mmCIF file of C-alpha atoms in Angstrom:
data_model
loop_
_atom_site.group_PDB
_atom_site.id
_atom_site.type_symbol
_atom_site.label_atom_id
_atom_site.label_comp_id
_atom_site.label_asym_id
_atom_site.label_seq_id
_atom_site.Cartn_x
_atom_site.Cartn_y
_atom_site.Cartn_z
ATOM 1 C CA MET A 1392 34.365 72.235 228.355
ATOM 2 C CA PHE A 1393 32.021 74.819 226.863
ATOM 3 C CA GLU A 1394 29.253 74.301 229.426
ATOM 4 C CA ASN A 1395 31.460 75.997 232.029
ATOM 5 C CA LEU A 1396 31.702 79.310 230.202
ATOM 6 C CA SER A 1397 30.801 82.439 232.153
ATOM 7 C CA THR A 1398 29.135 85.485 230.645
ATOM 8 C CA LEU A 1399 31.419 88.436 229.906
ATOM 9 C CA PRO A 1400 30.398 92.099 229.811
ATOM 10 C CA GLU A 1401 29.365 93.212 226.341
ATOM 11 C CA ASP A 1402 31.687 95.520 224.436
ATOM 12 C CA PRO A 1403 30.074 98.981 224.768
ATOM 13 C CA ILE A 1404 30.883 99.958 221.181
ATOM 14 C CA ASP A 1405 29.307 96.763 219.842
ATOM 15 C CA VAL A 1406 26.226 97.476 221.951
ATOM 16 C CA ILE A 1407 25.975 101.042 220.636
ATOM 17 C CA MET A 1408 26.379 99.885 217.028
ATOM 18 C CA GLU A 1409 23.573 97.348 217.413
ATOM 19 C CA GLN A 1410 21.267 99.835 219.173
ATOM 20 C CA PHE A 1411 21.914 102.357 216.417
ATOM 21 C CA ARG A 1412 21.117 99.813 213.687
ATOM 22 C CA GLN A 1413 17.830 98.892 215.355
ATOM 23 C CA ASP A 1414 16.727 102.486 216.038
ATOM 24 C CA PRO A 1415 13.776 103.239 213.686
ATOM 25 C CA ASN A 1416 14.294 107.009 213.957
ATOM 26 C CA THR A 1417 15.203 108.335 210.517
ATOM 27 C CA PHE A 1418 17.122 111.220 212.112
ATOM 28 C CA LYS A 1419 19.600 109.390 214.316
ATOM 29 C CA VAL A 1420 23.197 110.410 214.946
ATOM 30 C CA ASP A 1421 26.108 108.041 215.582
ATOM 31 C CA LEU A 1422 28.811 109.822 217.578
ATOM 32 C CA GLY A 1423 30.111 106.618 219.126
ATOM 33 C CA VAL A 1424 31.979 104.465 216.624
ATOM 34 C CA GLY A 1425 35.538 105.639 215.978
ATOM 35 C CA VAL A 1426 35.672 105.872 212.187
ATOM 36 C CA TYR A 1427 35.900 108.935 209.967
ATOM 37 C CA ARG A 1428 32.646 109.926 208.279
ATOM 38 C CA ASP A 1429 32.100 112.459 205.516
ATOM 39 C CA GLU A 1430 29.465 115.181 205.212
ATOM 40 C CA ASN A 1431 26.938 112.530 204.159
ATOM 41 C CA GLY A 1432 27.591 110.416 207.234
ATOM 42 C CA LYS A 1433 29.386 107.745 205.217
ATOM 43 C CA SER A 1434 32.798 106.156 205.783
ATOM 44 C CA PRO A 1435 33.993 106.308 202.172
ATOM 45 C CA ILE A 1436 36.825 104.558 200.382
ATOM 46 C CA MET A 1437 39.373 107.170 199.343
ATOM 47 C CA LYS A 1438 39.739 107.714 195.594
ATOM 48 C CA ALA A 1439 43.476 107.073 195.927
ATOM 49 C CA VAL A 1440 42.710 103.707 197.521
ATOM 50 C CA HIS A 1441 40.257 102.802 194.742
ATOM 51 C CA LEU A 1442 42.867 103.580 192.099
ATOM 52 C CA ALA A 1443 45.562 101.688 193.994
ATOM 53 C CA GLU A 1444 43.288 98.644 194.216
ATOM 54 C CA GLN A 1445 42.741 98.725 190.471
ATOM 55 C CA LYS A 1446 46.494 98.752 189.893
ATOM 56 C CA LEU A 1447 47.043 95.903 192.335
ATOM 57 C CA THR A 1448 44.350 93.796 190.677
ATOM 58 C CA GLU A 1449 45.735 94.421 187.201
ATOM 59 C CA ASN A 1450 49.299 93.571 188.202
ATOM 60 C CA ALA A 1451 48.682 90.749 190.683
ATOM 61 C CA ALA A 1452 50.715 87.652 189.889
ATOM 62 C CA SER A 1453 50.607 85.598 193.096
ATOM 63 C CA LYS A 1454 48.987 85.160 196.483
ATOM 64 C CA GLU A 1455 52.018 83.380 197.912
ATOM 65 C CA TYR A 1456 52.923 83.807 201.575
ATOM 66 C CA LEU A 1457 55.244 86.605 202.592
ATOM 67 C CA THR A 1458 57.658 86.157 205.486
ATOM 68 C CA PRO A 1459 56.340 86.485 209.059
ATOM 69 C CA ALA A 1460 57.764 90.036 209.095
ATOM 70 C CA GLY A 1461 55.197 90.968 206.442
ATOM 71 C CA ASN A 1462 55.519 93.472 203.618
ATOM 72 C CA THR A 1463 59.036 94.895 203.882
ATOM 73 C CA ASP A 1464 58.297 97.740 201.436
ATOM 74 C CA TYR A 1465 55.411 98.802 203.662
ATOM 75 C CA CYS A 1466 57.642 98.750 206.732
ATOM 76 C CA SER A 1467 60.359 100.814 205.027
ATOM 77 C CA LEU A 1468 57.906 103.430 203.774
ATOM 78 C CA ILE A 1469 56.083 103.776 207.092
ATOM 79 C CA GLU A 1470 59.393 103.927 208.977
ATOM 80 C CA ASN A 1471 60.338 106.886 206.791
ATOM 81 C CA ASP A 1472 56.965 108.574 207.368
ATOM 82 C CA LEU A 1473 57.236 108.104 211.129
ATOM 83 C CA PHE A 1474 60.903 108.741 211.834
ATOM 84 C CA GLY A 1475 62.166 110.694 208.835
ATOM 85 C CA ALA A 1476 65.643 110.391 207.390
ATOM 86 C CA GLY A 1477 69.068 111.135 208.813
ATOM 87 C CA HIS A 1478 68.734 109.566 212.266
ATOM 88 C CA SER A 1479 71.218 107.028 213.600
ATOM 89 C CA ARG A 1480 68.850 104.778 215.559
ATOM 90 C CA SER A 1481 68.359 101.077 214.983
ATOM 91 C CA LEU A 1482 64.815 100.291 213.836
ATOM 92 C CA VAL A 1483 63.410 96.768 214.055
ATOM 93 C CA SER A 1484 59.966 96.670 212.425
ATOM 94 C CA VAL A 1485 57.384 94.049 211.538
ATOM 95 C CA GLN A 1486 54.074 94.480 209.776
ATOM 96 C CA THR A 1487 51.041 93.743 211.954
ATOM 97 C CA PRO A 1488 47.302 93.264 211.238
ATOM 98 C CA GLY A 1489 46.480 96.819 212.312
ATOM 99 C CA GLY A 1490 47.290 98.838 215.410
ATOM 100 C CA GLY A 1491 45.683 96.573 218.011
ATOM 101 C CA PRO A 1492 47.893 93.559 217.249
ATOM 102 C CA ALA A 1493 50.925 95.870 217.222
ATOM 103 C CA LEU A 1494 50.038 96.914 220.758
ATOM 104 C CA ARG A 1495 49.531 93.300 221.832
ATOM 105 C CA ALA A 1496 52.755 92.050 220.247
ATOM 106 C CA ALA A 1497 54.668 94.844 221.969
ATOM 107 C CA ALA A 1498 53.050 94.034 225.302
ATOM 108 C CA ASP A 1499 53.877 90.345 224.911
ATOM 109 C CA LEU A 1500 57.489 91.172 224.077
ATOM 110 C CA VAL A 1501 57.766 93.441 227.120
ATOM 111 C CA LYS A 1502 56.378 90.629 229.279
ATOM 112 C CA ARG A 1503 58.825 88.154 227.732
ATOM 113 C CA LEU A 1504 61.847 90.393 228.325
ATOM 114 C CA SER A 1505 60.664 91.764 231.670
ATOM 115 C CA PRO A 1506 58.422 89.241 233.498
ATOM 116 C CA ASN A 1507 57.578 91.809 236.197
ATOM 117 C CA GLY A 1508 56.990 94.525 233.617
ATOM 118 C CA ARG A 1509 54.777 97.500 234.384
ATOM 119 C CA ILE A 1510 53.082 99.846 231.938
ATOM 120 C CA TRP A 1511 51.647 103.296 232.645
ATOM 121 C CA VAL A 1512 48.500 104.233 230.712
ATOM 122 C CA SER A 1513 46.832 107.650 230.637
ATOM 123 C CA ALA A 1514 43.613 108.374 232.516
ATOM 124 C CA PRO A 1515 41.492 108.448 230.443
ATOM 125 C CA THR A 1516 42.595 106.397 227.442
ATOM 126 C CA TRP A 1517 41.231 104.165 224.693
ATOM 127 C CA SER A 1518 39.561 101.289 226.518
ATOM 128 C CA HIS A 1519 41.362 98.669 224.434
ATOM 129 C CA HIS A 1520 44.718 99.873 225.770
ATOM 130 C CA LEU A 1521 43.684 98.529 229.153
ATOM 131 C CA LEU A 1522 42.279 95.313 227.689
ATOM 132 C CA VAL A 1523 45.359 94.555 225.588
ATOM 133 C CA MET A 1524 47.934 95.324 228.264
ATOM 134 C CA SER A 1525 46.045 93.330 230.877
ATOM 135 C CA ALA A 1526 45.664 90.392 228.486
ATOM 136 C CA ALA A 1527 49.460 90.325 228.156
ATOM 137 C CA ARG A 1528 49.593 90.075 231.972
ATOM 138 C CA LEU A 1529 51.495 93.307 232.407
ATOM 139 C CA GLU A 1530 50.863 95.300 235.564
ATOM 140 C CA VAL A 1531 48.805 98.255 234.345
ATOM 141 C CA LEU A 1532 49.142 101.560 236.198
ATOM 142 C CA ARG A 1533 47.434 104.876 235.443
ATOM 143 C CA TYR A 1534 48.870 108.362 235.170
ATOM 144 C CA PRO A 1535 46.781 111.553 235.309
ATOM 145 C CA TYR A 1536 46.305 113.138 231.906
ATOM 146 C CA TYR A 1537 43.015 115.000 231.567
ATOM 147 C CA GLN A 1538 40.200 116.123 233.832
ATOM 148 C CA ILE A 1539 36.988 115.797 231.847
ATOM 149 C CA GLY A 1540 35.296 119.173 231.449
ATOM 150 C CA GLU A 1541 38.395 121.291 232.098
ATOM 151 C CA GLY A 1542 39.926 121.253 228.631
ATOM 152 C CA ASP A 1543 43.637 120.882 229.350
ATOM 153 C CA ILE A 1544 46.273 118.307 230.214
ATOM 154 C CA GLN A 1545 47.091 117.710 233.883
ATOM 155 C CA ARG A 1546 50.760 118.335 233.204
ATOM 156 C CA GLU A 1547 52.193 118.793 236.651
ATOM 157 C CA ALA A 1548 50.271 115.827 238.049
ATOM 158 C CA MET A 1549 51.454 113.668 235.146
ATOM 159 C CA TYR A 1550 55.091 114.688 235.524
ATOM 160 C CA SER A 1551 54.917 114.234 239.292
ATOM 161 C CA LYS A 1552 53.455 110.743 238.948
ATOM 162 C CA PHE A 1553 56.329 109.636 236.742
ATOM 163 C CA GLU A 1554 58.977 111.373 238.857
ATOM 164 C CA ASN A 1555 57.758 109.942 242.153
ATOM 165 C CA GLU A 1556 56.227 106.551 241.359
ATOM 166 C CA ALA A 1557 57.634 105.182 238.098
ATOM 167 C CA CYS A 1558 60.586 102.796 238.293
ATOM 168 C CA ALA A 1559 63.459 102.072 235.927
ATOM 169 C CA GLY A 1560 62.284 99.759 233.160
ATOM 170 C CA ASP A 1561 58.646 100.862 233.364
ATOM 171 C CA VAL A 1562 56.926 101.506 230.039
ATOM 172 C CA ILE A 1563 54.779 104.625 229.526
ATOM 173 C CA LEU A 1564 52.130 104.517 226.814
ATOM 174 C CA LEU A 1565 51.705 107.836 224.995
ATOM 175 C CA HIS A 1566 49.401 108.956 222.168
ATOM 176 C CA ALA A 1567 51.339 110.532 219.284
ATOM 177 C CA CYS A 1568 48.420 112.825 218.390
ATOM 178 C CA CYS A 1569 44.613 113.012 218.447
ATOM 179 C CA HIS A 1570 44.434 111.615 221.969
ATOM 180 C CA ASN A 1571 41.633 109.090 222.333
ATOM 181 C CA PRO A 1572 39.195 109.880 223.955
ATOM 182 C CA THR A 1573 39.994 113.522 224.780
ATOM 183 C CA GLY A 1574 41.423 115.143 221.642
ATOM 184 C CA GLN A 1575 43.860 117.003 223.919
ATOM 185 C CA ASP A 1576 47.389 116.531 222.619
ATOM 186 C CA LEU A 1577 50.831 116.940 224.121
ATOM 187 C CA ASN A 1578 52.748 119.994 222.898
ATOM 188 C CA GLY A 1579 56.446 120.339 222.111
ATOM 189 C CA GLU A 1580 57.347 121.314 225.667
ATOM 190 C CA ASP A 1581 55.478 118.281 226.997
ATOM 191 C CA TRP A 1582 57.436 115.935 224.747
ATOM 192 C CA THR A 1583 60.695 117.564 225.832
ATOM 193 C CA GLU A 1584 59.840 117.181 229.510
ATOM 194 C CA LEU A 1585 58.692 113.589 229.077
ATOM 195 C CA ALA A 1586 61.958 112.761 227.302
ATOM 196 C CA ARG A 1587 63.882 114.295 230.192
ATOM 197 C CA ILE A 1588 61.933 112.258 232.750
ATOM 198 C CA CYS A 1589 62.337 109.047 230.733
ATOM 199 C CA ASN A 1590 66.105 109.526 230.592
ATOM 200 C CA LYS A 1591 66.349 110.458 234.255
ATOM 201 C CA LYS A 1592 64.210 107.551 235.481
ATOM 202 C CA GLY A 1593 65.102 104.909 232.902
ATOM 203 C CA LEU A 1594 61.556 104.733 231.512
ATOM 204 C CA ILE A 1595 60.685 103.391 228.061
ATOM 205 C CA PRO A 1596 58.200 105.418 225.990
ATOM 206 C CA PHE A 1597 55.677 103.411 223.980
ATOM 207 C CA VAL A 1598 54.013 105.628 221.379
ATOM 208 C CA ASP A 1599 50.696 104.712 219.769
ATOM 209 C CA VAL A 1600 50.418 106.370 216.332
ATOM 210 C CA ALA A 1601 46.804 105.772 215.359
ATOM 211 C CA TYR A 1602 45.671 109.019 213.715
ATOM 212 C CA GLN A 1603 48.630 110.429 211.797
ATOM 213 C CA GLY A 1604 47.376 113.234 209.556
ATOM 214 C CA PHE A 1605 44.182 113.939 211.507
ATOM 215 C CA ALA A 1606 45.607 116.651 213.803
ATOM 216 C CA GLU A 1607 47.915 119.230 212.194
ATOM 217 C CA GLY A 1608 49.245 117.354 209.170
ATOM 218 C CA TYR A 1609 50.769 114.011 208.265
ATOM 219 C CA GLU A 1610 54.348 115.071 209.009
ATOM 220 C CA GLN A 1611 53.526 117.489 211.834
ATOM 221 C CA ASP A 1612 51.634 114.798 213.752
ATOM 222 C CA VAL A 1613 54.805 112.813 214.452
ATOM 223 C CA ALA A 1614 56.858 115.798 215.637
ATOM 224 C CA GLY A 1615 56.673 114.586 219.245
ATOM 225 C CA LEU A 1616 57.666 111.078 218.214
ATOM 226 C CA ARG A 1617 60.711 112.472 216.440
ATOM 227 C CA GLN A 1618 61.634 114.506 219.516
ATOM 228 C CA LEU A 1619 61.729 111.269 221.495
ATOM 229 C CA LEU A 1620 63.693 109.563 218.722
ATOM 230 C CA GLU A 1621 66.501 112.076 219.169
ATOM 231 C CA ALA A 1622 66.369 112.119 222.965
ATOM 232 C CA VAL A 1623 65.834 108.626 224.393
ATOM 233 C CA PRO A 1624 67.872 105.430 223.874
ATOM 234 C CA GLU A 1625 64.925 103.041 223.521
ATOM 235 C CA MET A 1626 61.340 103.381 222.381
ATOM 236 C CA ILE A 1627 58.439 101.230 221.199
ATOM 237 C CA VAL A 1628 56.131 102.466 218.429
ATOM 238 C CA ALA A 1629 52.818 100.923 217.329
ATOM 239 C CA SER A 1630 51.344 102.444 214.181
ATOM 240 C CA THR A 1631 48.389 101.829 211.906
ATOM 241 C CA SER A 1632 47.311 102.952 208.439
ATOM 242 C CA SER A 1633 43.640 102.265 209.195
ATOM 243 C CA LYS A 1634 42.600 105.865 209.726
ATOM 244 C CA SER A 1635 45.108 107.765 207.583
ATOM 245 C CA PHE A 1636 44.186 105.723 204.510
ATOM 246 C CA GLY A 1637 40.617 104.808 205.496
ATOM 247 C CA ILE A 1638 41.378 101.067 205.208
ATOM 248 C CA TYR A 1639 40.012 99.976 208.582
ATOM 249 C CA ARG A 1640 38.991 96.428 207.682
ATOM 250 C CA GLU A 1641 42.186 95.793 205.687
ATOM 251 C CA ARG A 1642 44.248 95.709 208.920
ATOM 252 C CA ALA A 1643 47.578 97.317 208.003
ATOM 253 C CA GLY A 1644 49.852 98.282 210.886
ATOM 254 C CA MET A 1645 53.419 98.063 212.119
ATOM 255 C CA LEU A 1646 55.377 97.559 215.315
ATOM 256 C CA THR A 1647 58.819 99.159 215.631
ATOM 257 C CA MET A 1648 61.479 98.759 218.295
ATOM 258 C CA VAL A 1649 63.805 101.767 218.411
ATOM 259 C CA SER A 1650 67.203 101.290 220.031
ATOM 260 C CA GLU A 1651 70.922 101.943 219.866
ATOM 261 C CA LEU A 1652 71.715 98.270 219.245
ATOM 262 C CA GLU A 1653 74.412 97.153 216.846
ATOM 263 C CA ALA A 1654 73.388 94.989 213.894
ATOM 264 C CA GLU A 1655 73.890 91.592 215.553
ATOM 265 C CA ALA A 1656 71.926 92.497 218.683
ATOM 266 C CA ALA A 1657 69.206 94.122 216.564
ATOM 267 C CA SER A 1658 68.903 90.875 214.612
ATOM 268 C CA THR A 1659 68.415 88.985 217.874
ATOM 269 C CA LEU A 1660 65.721 91.472 218.901
ATOM 270 C CA LYS A 1661 63.917 90.886 215.604
ATOM 271 C CA GLU A 1662 64.068 87.119 216.145
ATOM 272 C CA GLN A 1663 62.473 87.571 219.569
ATOM 273 C CA LEU A 1664 59.793 89.852 218.128
ATOM 274 C CA LEU A 1665 58.981 87.448 215.298
ATOM 275 C CA GLU A 1666 58.651 84.575 217.744
ATOM 276 C CA VAL A 1667 56.010 86.642 219.549
ATOM 277 C CA THR A 1668 54.098 87.541 216.376
ATOM 278 C CA ARG A 1669 54.196 83.971 215.039
ATOM 279 C CA GLY A 1670 52.467 82.898 218.227
ATOM 280 C CA LEU A 1671 49.766 85.516 217.672
ATOM 281 C CA TYR A 1672 48.983 85.474 213.947
ATOM 282 C CA PHE A 1673 52.024 84.138 212.005
ATOM 283 C CA MET A 1674 51.784 86.671 209.140
ATOM 284 C CA ALA A 1675 49.761 89.830 208.636
ATOM 285 C CA ALA A 1676 47.486 89.944 205.581
ATOM 286 C CA ASP A 1677 49.118 91.844 202.736
ATOM 287 C CA HIS A 1678 46.313 93.604 200.869
ATOM 288 C CA GLY A 1679 46.085 96.719 203.042
ATOM 289 C CA ALA A 1680 49.850 97.102 203.249
ATOM 290 C CA ALA A 1681 50.145 96.641 199.482
ATOM 291 C CA LEU A 1682 47.586 99.421 198.953
ATOM 292 C CA VAL A 1683 49.628 101.785 201.106
ATOM 293 C CA VAL A 1684 52.811 100.867 199.224
ATOM 294 C CA GLU A 1685 51.107 101.483 195.875
ATOM 295 C CA ILE A 1686 49.962 104.922 197.019
ATOM 296 C CA LEU A 1687 53.204 106.041 198.635
ATOM 297 C CA GLN A 1688 55.343 104.894 195.691
ATOM 298 C CA ASN A 1689 53.165 106.597 193.070
ATOM 299 C CA ASP A 1690 53.509 110.393 193.011
ATOM 300 C CA LYS A 1691 50.047 111.010 191.537
ATOM 301 C CA LEU A 1692 48.303 108.697 193.985
ATOM 302 C CA LYS A 1693 50.298 110.097 196.894
ATOM 303 C CA THR A 1694 49.311 113.659 195.987
ATOM 304 C CA LEU A 1695 45.652 112.645 195.650
ATOM 305 C CA TRP A 1696 45.760 110.808 198.982
ATOM 306 C CA HIS A 1697 47.335 113.783 200.761
ATOM 307 C CA SER A 1698 44.573 116.051 199.432
ATOM 308 C CA GLU A 1699 41.875 113.629 200.603
ATOM 309 C CA LEU A 1700 43.486 113.340 204.033
ATOM 310 C CA GLU A 1701 43.698 117.126 204.292
ATOM 311 C CA ALA A 1702 40.030 117.454 203.350
ATOM 312 C CA ALA A 1703 39.057 115.004 206.101
ATOM 313 C CA ARG A 1704 41.168 116.879 208.647
ATOM 314 C CA ASN A 1705 39.692 120.231 207.636
ATOM 315 C CA ARG A 1706 36.140 118.891 207.841
ATOM 316 C CA MET A 1707 36.690 117.713 211.399
ATOM 317 C CA MET A 1708 38.183 121.096 212.310
ATOM 318 C CA THR A 1709 35.143 122.830 210.833
ATOM 319 C CA MET A 1710 32.774 120.633 212.835
ATOM 320 C CA ARG A 1711 34.770 121.322 216.018
ATOM 321 C CA ASN A 1712 34.598 125.064 215.505
ATOM 322 C CA PHE A 1713 30.897 125.018 214.749
ATOM 323 C CA LEU A 1714 30.038 122.793 217.715
ATOM 324 C CA ALA A 1715 32.012 125.039 220.069
ATOM 325 C CA ARG A 1716 30.180 128.123 218.771
ATOM 326 C CA GLN A 1717 26.780 126.464 219.059
ATOM 327 C CA LEU A 1718 27.417 125.316 222.621
ATOM 328 C CA GLU A 1719 28.607 128.793 223.552
ATOM 329 C CA LYS A 1720 25.425 130.255 222.088
ATOM 330 C CA HIS A 1721 23.067 127.791 223.795
ATOM 331 C CA LEU A 1722 24.847 127.745 227.172
ATOM 332 C CA ALA A 1723 25.622 131.478 227.151
ATOM 333 C CA ASP A 1724 29.204 130.809 228.267
ATOM 334 C CA SER A 1725 32.486 129.697 226.744
ATOM 335 C CA ARG A 1726 33.314 126.724 228.975
ATOM 336 C CA TYR A 1727 33.483 124.285 226.028
ATOM 337 C CA ASN A 1728 35.323 126.511 223.566
ATOM 338 C CA TYR A 1729 38.382 124.317 224.038
ATOM 339 C CA ILE A 1730 36.725 121.763 221.741
ATOM 340 C CA ALA A 1731 37.773 123.954 218.820
ATOM 341 C CA GLU A 1732 41.423 123.730 219.903
ATOM 342 C CA GLN A 1733 41.452 119.956 220.288
ATOM 343 C CA ARG A 1734 42.422 117.674 217.432
ATOM 344 C CA GLY A 1735 41.342 114.473 215.739
ATOM 345 C CA MET A 1736 38.017 112.693 215.844
ATOM 346 C CA PHE A 1737 37.346 112.784 219.566
ATOM 347 C CA SER A 1738 36.381 115.054 222.423
ATOM 348 C CA ILE A 1739 34.833 114.077 225.729
ATOM 349 C CA PHE A 1740 32.042 115.661 227.770
ATOM 350 C CA PRO A 1741 31.221 115.374 231.492
ATOM 351 C CA LEU A 1742 28.145 113.206 230.951
ATOM 352 C CA ASN A 1743 27.019 110.476 233.334
ATOM 353 C CA PRO A 1744 25.386 107.189 232.227
ATOM 354 C CA GLU A 1745 21.862 108.543 232.780
ATOM 355 C CA GLN A 1746 22.533 111.556 230.562
ATOM 356 C CA ILE A 1747 24.050 109.391 227.830
ATOM 357 C CA SER A 1748 21.011 107.105 228.049
ATOM 358 C CA ARG A 1749 18.619 110.069 227.697
ATOM 359 C CA LEU A 1750 20.503 111.319 224.649
ATOM 360 C CA ARG A 1751 20.025 107.903 223.064
ATOM 361 C CA GLN A 1752 16.424 107.277 224.116
ATOM 362 C CA ASP A 1753 15.014 110.793 223.729
ATOM 363 C CA CYS A 1754 17.122 112.175 220.872
ATOM 364 C CA SER A 1755 18.611 109.159 219.060
ATOM 365 C CA VAL A 1756 22.067 110.657 219.643
ATOM 366 C CA TYR A 1757 24.493 107.808 220.335
ATOM 367 C CA LEU A 1758 27.612 108.162 222.501
ATOM 368 C CA ILE A 1759 29.717 105.469 224.119
ATOM 369 C CA PRO A 1760 29.885 105.280 227.935
ATOM 370 C CA GLY A 1761 32.207 107.900 229.351
ATOM 371 C CA GLY A 1762 30.975 110.809 227.247
ATOM 372 C CA ARG A 1763 33.286 110.553 224.230
ATOM 373 C CA ILE A 1764 31.960 111.951 220.960
ATOM 374 C CA ASN A 1765 33.269 111.414 217.448
ATOM 375 C CA VAL A 1766 33.166 114.845 215.806
ATOM 376 C CA ALA A 1767 33.409 113.150 212.400
ATOM 377 C CA GLY A 1768 29.838 111.973 213.014
ATOM 378 C CA LEU A 1769 28.686 115.596 212.888
ATOM 379 C CA THR A 1770 27.380 117.091 209.650
ATOM 380 C CA SER A 1771 25.879 120.415 208.609
ATOM 381 C CA ASP A 1772 22.476 118.708 208.776
ATOM 382 C CA ASN A 1773 22.729 117.375 212.335
ATOM 383 C CA ILE A 1774 25.114 119.633 214.222
ATOM 384 C CA ASP A 1775 22.468 122.120 215.426
ATOM 385 C CA TYR A 1776 20.314 119.239 216.625
ATOM 386 C CA VAL A 1777 23.242 117.620 218.446
ATOM 387 C CA ALA A 1778 24.314 120.908 220.030
ATOM 388 C CA GLU A 1779 20.806 121.488 221.393
ATOM 389 C CA ALA A 1780 20.588 117.915 222.717
ATOM 390 C CA LEU A 1781 23.989 118.207 224.418
ATOM 391 C CA THR A 1782 23.061 121.585 225.867
ATOM 392 C CA ARG A 1783 20.012 120.160 227.627
ATOM 393 C CA GLU A 1784 22.203 117.616 229.407
ATOM 394 C CA LEU A 1785 25.189 119.866 230.080
ATOM 395 C CA ARG A 1786 22.941 122.377 231.853
ATOM 396 C CA ILE A 1787 21.895 119.764 234.429
#
């Protein structure tokens, strides 16, 4: 069996990580991997998480299985953080091992309920969106979102694509905030218009909430999601605590089906969803979810966590502003000033593979293919160096 295996393309992020590790240059800069880094270039454990872990260890009494739906306290708390209180929608949620499995479980459920299902994904988007949706054997279509180098959303082209080519029952994948890889987010008017189109065409929004708290604030970053909640009859939401709590390897996420179903039908939906997740992983690990529960249920830890999240957000904003100013100074024009207005960890530059290769080989500045940079990889020590290196390529 195994002798018939064919070679697959290497994952570009894995390649970049390995090249970075092997680079002997003592002044090398990783702008590729999508994790938050502090001013020292480290991806630290939050103090609130450390304290929560101590409490969990002290009070742990069992490692018994939970149900396949996972940690119900986690689901209830994250539902409240995402959707708020006072709405009348039916929410069917299960804990997942991070955001990726939430996306895959949703895609598998869509395929199960709609064998000819189609999903629209932004151009550009996180590369794993394409991988996951294709692996579920959904038909993947692209909608225009952002022209690299122009600094704004292609609104009219996006709306037109949905109006003219999307069909009833199609799913449209949207980024709640901190769009990956562009950093260019939808505004309130965009969410309103997308809700109108979804209702008119019978489309189902599927919102990926991966970076809550990294854009404008933890509550503000789900404003668009809540607009949809009030406006459309059905919605799918995949969320993760990986970034907001800095618990990447702990794999804490959630998948939620939003509907107007009555209790009995909602119970049937949950049974269908759990049958999908049991076929994928049976039960999500509990440690990460338990950490989040400990923090959100403890006022002191929650306050500390909010302050740490705000500090991370402000640092990324500072790096954005400084990079925009440095590029304006070196290029003698303001064409990339929009970087300061974008949000989250990512922005994207119009760099071809040869330019990205030169940045790596000549400057030890590491980007993934496509030109995405992680602004959290910038520090006060390296930002001038990076700006000068980028300038040399952007002038070409």
